[in-house]
Short mmCIF file of C-alpha atoms in Angstrom, two decimals:
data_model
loop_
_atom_site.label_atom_id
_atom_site.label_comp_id
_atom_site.label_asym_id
_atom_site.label_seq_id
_atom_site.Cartn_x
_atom_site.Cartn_y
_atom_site.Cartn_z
CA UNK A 1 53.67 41.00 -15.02
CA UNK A 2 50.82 43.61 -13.67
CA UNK A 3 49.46 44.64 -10.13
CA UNK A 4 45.96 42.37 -11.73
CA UNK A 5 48.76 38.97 -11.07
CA UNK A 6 49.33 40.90 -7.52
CA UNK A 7 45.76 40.87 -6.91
CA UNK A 8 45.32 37.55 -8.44
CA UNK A 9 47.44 35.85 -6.17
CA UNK A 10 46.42 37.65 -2.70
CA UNK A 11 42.65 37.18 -3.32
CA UNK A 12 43.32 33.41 -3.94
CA UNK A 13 45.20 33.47 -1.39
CA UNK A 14 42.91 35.06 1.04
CA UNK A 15 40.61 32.75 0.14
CA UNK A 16 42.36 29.41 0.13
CA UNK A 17 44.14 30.60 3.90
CA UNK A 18 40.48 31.97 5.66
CA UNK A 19 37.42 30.52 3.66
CA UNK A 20 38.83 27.00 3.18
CA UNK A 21 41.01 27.09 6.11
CA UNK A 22 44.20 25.39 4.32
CA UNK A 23 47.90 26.40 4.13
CA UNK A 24 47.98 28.41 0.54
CA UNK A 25 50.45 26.82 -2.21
CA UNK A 26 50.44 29.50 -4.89
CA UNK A 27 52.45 29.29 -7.95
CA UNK A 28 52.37 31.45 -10.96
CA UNK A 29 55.41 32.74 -13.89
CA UNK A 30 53.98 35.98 -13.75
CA UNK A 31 54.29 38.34 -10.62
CA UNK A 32 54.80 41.63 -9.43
CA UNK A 33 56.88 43.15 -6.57
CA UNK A 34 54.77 42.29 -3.29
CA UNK A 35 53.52 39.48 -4.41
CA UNK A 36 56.19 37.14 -2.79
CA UNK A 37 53.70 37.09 0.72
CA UNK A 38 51.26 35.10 -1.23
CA UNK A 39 52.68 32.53 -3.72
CA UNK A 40 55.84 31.57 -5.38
CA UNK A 41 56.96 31.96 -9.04
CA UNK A 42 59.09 29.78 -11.37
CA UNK A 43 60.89 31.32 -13.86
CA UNK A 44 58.93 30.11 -16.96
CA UNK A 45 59.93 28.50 -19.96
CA UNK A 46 63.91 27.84 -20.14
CA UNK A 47 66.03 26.13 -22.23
CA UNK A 48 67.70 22.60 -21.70
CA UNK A 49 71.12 24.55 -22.13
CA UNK A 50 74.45 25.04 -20.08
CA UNK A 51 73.71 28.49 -20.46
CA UNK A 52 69.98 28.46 -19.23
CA UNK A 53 71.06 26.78 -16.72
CA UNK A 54 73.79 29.66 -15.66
CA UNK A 55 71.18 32.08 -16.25
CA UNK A 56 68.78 30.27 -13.57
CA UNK A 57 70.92 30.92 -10.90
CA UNK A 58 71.09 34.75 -12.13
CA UNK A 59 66.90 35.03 -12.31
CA UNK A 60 66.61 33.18 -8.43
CA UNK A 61 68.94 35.76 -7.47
CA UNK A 62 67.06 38.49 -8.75
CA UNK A 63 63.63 37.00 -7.35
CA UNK A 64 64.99 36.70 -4.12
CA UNK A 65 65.97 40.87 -4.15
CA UNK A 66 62.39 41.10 -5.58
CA UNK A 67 60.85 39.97 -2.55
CA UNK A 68 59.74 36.30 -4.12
CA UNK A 69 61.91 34.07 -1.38
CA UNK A 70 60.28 31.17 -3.21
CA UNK A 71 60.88 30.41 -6.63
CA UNK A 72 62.64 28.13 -9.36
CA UNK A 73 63.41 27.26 -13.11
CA UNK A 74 62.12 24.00 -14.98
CA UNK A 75 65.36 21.13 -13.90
CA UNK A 76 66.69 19.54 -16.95
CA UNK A 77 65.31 22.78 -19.34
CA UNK A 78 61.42 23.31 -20.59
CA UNK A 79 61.91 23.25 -24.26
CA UNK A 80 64.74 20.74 -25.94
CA UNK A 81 66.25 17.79 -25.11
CA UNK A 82 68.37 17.79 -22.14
CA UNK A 83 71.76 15.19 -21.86
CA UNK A 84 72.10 13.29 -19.10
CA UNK A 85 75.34 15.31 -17.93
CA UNK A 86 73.31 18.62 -18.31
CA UNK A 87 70.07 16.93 -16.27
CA UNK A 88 72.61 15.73 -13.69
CA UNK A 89 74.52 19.19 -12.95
CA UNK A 90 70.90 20.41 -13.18
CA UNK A 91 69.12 18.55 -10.77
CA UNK A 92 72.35 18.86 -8.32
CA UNK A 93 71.61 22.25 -8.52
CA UNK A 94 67.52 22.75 -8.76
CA UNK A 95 67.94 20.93 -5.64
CA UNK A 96 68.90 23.57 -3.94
CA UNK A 97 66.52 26.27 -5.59
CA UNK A 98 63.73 27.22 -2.74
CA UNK A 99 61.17 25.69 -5.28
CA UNK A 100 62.20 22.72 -7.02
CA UNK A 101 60.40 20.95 -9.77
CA UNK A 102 61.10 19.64 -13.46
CA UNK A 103 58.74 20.09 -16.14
CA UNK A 104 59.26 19.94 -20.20
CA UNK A 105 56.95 20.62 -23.05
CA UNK A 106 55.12 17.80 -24.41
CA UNK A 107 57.44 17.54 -27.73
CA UNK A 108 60.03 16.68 -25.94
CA UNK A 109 62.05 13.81 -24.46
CA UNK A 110 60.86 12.98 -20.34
CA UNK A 111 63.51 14.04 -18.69
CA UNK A 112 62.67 12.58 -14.80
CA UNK A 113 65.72 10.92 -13.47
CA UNK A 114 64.77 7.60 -14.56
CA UNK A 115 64.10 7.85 -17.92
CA UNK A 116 68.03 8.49 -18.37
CA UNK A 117 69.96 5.69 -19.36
CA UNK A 118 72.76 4.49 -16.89
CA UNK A 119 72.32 5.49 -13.19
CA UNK A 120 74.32 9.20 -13.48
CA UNK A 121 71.49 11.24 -13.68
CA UNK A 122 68.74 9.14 -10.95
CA UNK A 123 71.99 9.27 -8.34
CA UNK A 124 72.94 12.86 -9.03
CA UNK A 125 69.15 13.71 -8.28
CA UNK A 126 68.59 11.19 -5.48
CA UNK A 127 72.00 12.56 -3.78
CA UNK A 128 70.69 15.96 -4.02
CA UNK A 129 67.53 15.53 -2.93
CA UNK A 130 68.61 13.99 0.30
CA UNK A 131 71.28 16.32 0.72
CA UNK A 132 68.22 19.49 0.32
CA UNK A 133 66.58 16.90 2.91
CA UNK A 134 69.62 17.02 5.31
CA UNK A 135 69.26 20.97 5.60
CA UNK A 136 65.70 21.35 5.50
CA UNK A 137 65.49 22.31 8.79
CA UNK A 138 67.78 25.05 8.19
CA UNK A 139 65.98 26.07 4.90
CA UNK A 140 62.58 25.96 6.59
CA UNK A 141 64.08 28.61 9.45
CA UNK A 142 64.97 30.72 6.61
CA UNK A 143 61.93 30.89 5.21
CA UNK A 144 60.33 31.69 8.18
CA UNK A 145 62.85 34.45 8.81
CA UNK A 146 62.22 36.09 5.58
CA UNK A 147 58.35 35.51 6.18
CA UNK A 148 58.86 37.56 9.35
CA UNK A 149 60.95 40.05 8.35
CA UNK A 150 61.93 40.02 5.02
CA UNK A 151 65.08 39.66 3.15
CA UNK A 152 66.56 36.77 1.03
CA UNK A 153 67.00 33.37 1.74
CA UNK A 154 68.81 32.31 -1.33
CA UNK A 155 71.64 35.48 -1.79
CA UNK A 156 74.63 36.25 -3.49
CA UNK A 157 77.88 36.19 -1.80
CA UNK A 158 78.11 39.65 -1.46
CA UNK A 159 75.34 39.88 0.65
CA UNK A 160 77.33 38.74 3.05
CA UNK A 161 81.04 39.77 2.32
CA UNK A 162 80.32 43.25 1.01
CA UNK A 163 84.01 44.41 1.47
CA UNK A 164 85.34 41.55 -0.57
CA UNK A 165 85.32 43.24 -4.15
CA UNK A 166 86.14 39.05 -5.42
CA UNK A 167 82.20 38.67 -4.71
CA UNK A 168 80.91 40.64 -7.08
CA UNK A 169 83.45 39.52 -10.40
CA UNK A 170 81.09 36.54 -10.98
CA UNK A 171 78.30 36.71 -8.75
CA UNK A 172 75.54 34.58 -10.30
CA UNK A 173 77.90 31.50 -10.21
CA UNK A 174 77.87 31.07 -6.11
CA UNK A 175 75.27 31.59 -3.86
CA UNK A 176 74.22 31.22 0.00
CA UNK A 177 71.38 29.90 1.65
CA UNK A 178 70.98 32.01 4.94
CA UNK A 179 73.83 32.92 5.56
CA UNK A 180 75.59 29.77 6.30
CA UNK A 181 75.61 27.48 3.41
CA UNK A 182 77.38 27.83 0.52
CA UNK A 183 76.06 26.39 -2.90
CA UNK A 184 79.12 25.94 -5.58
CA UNK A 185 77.32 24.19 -8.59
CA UNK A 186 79.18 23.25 -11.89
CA UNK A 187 77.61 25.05 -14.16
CA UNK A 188 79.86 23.86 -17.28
CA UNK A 189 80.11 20.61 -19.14
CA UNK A 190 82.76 17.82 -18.98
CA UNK A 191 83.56 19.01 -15.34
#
């Protein structure tokens, strides 16, 4: 994490936006404050865990107060083998991170919705995915509004109940997009 990923991502893209002429999709794991303008940032190699899980919602937060409105963790876990009830929570919830994607090492079991056996896991995904769908709209206007003038778009309650000491007891559990949508994942097994 060094101003050389800062000016790694603005000179690509500078150039992807005026020499080629094309909307700039930047993602990197490594960033540094500023560099939210010009690409987004996952948050690198997690764990297929209950707890890695947890602590995605945590580093989103954090990236969000960073100035990085876009970013995500690997669904499902990067490194172990994920169960399906862990992939399903997971999924319910990457769905709702402003970047979404699932990637694992190579060693590992695939861990896309249909290589889970049963149909938990493909319909917790599907149903989350069209739910994100349903709101994209909304999502979009957010990210527009924090291209504009800055700010979150994922936050933590407290952002928007500051007097309401109850939102900051467990405040990587709950989150907001905007400031009308409130995400409640499970974030424990056997729910």
């Amino acid at each position: 994490h060094s101003i050389y990923v800062y000016h790694e991502k603005k000179y690509s893209y500078d150039y992807l936006k005026n020499d080629l002429k094309t909307r700039p999709f930047i993602v990197s794991r490594s960033t540094f404050p500023g560099s939210g303008q010009y690409g987004s940032h996952w948050l690198g190699d997690d764990w297929a865990t209950w707890t890695h899980m947890r602590l995605s919602v945590a580093g989103i937060l954090n990236f969000q107060l960073f100035g990085v409105p876009q970013v995500g963790a690997d669904i499902c876990g990067f490194m172990a083998n994920g169960d399906s009830e862990l992939c399903a929570r997971w999924y319910q919830l990457g769905a709702f991170y402003t970047y979404t994607r699932n990637q694992n090492i190579e060693c590992v079991l695939d861990q896309e919705p249909w290589e889970f056996e049963g149909s938990t896991v493909m319909t917790s995904a599907s149903n989350s995915i069209r739910q994100k769908y349903s709101i994209l709209r909304y999502i979009y206007t957010w990210m527009y509004r924090t291209h504009r003038v800055g700010g979150p778009v994922l936050r933590p309650l407290f952002f928007e109940f500051p007097k309401d000491n109850r939102t900051y007891e467990d405040n990587i559990r709950n989150f907001l997009i905007g400031k009308h949508v409130l995400v409640v994942p499970v974030l424990d097994p056997e729910v």
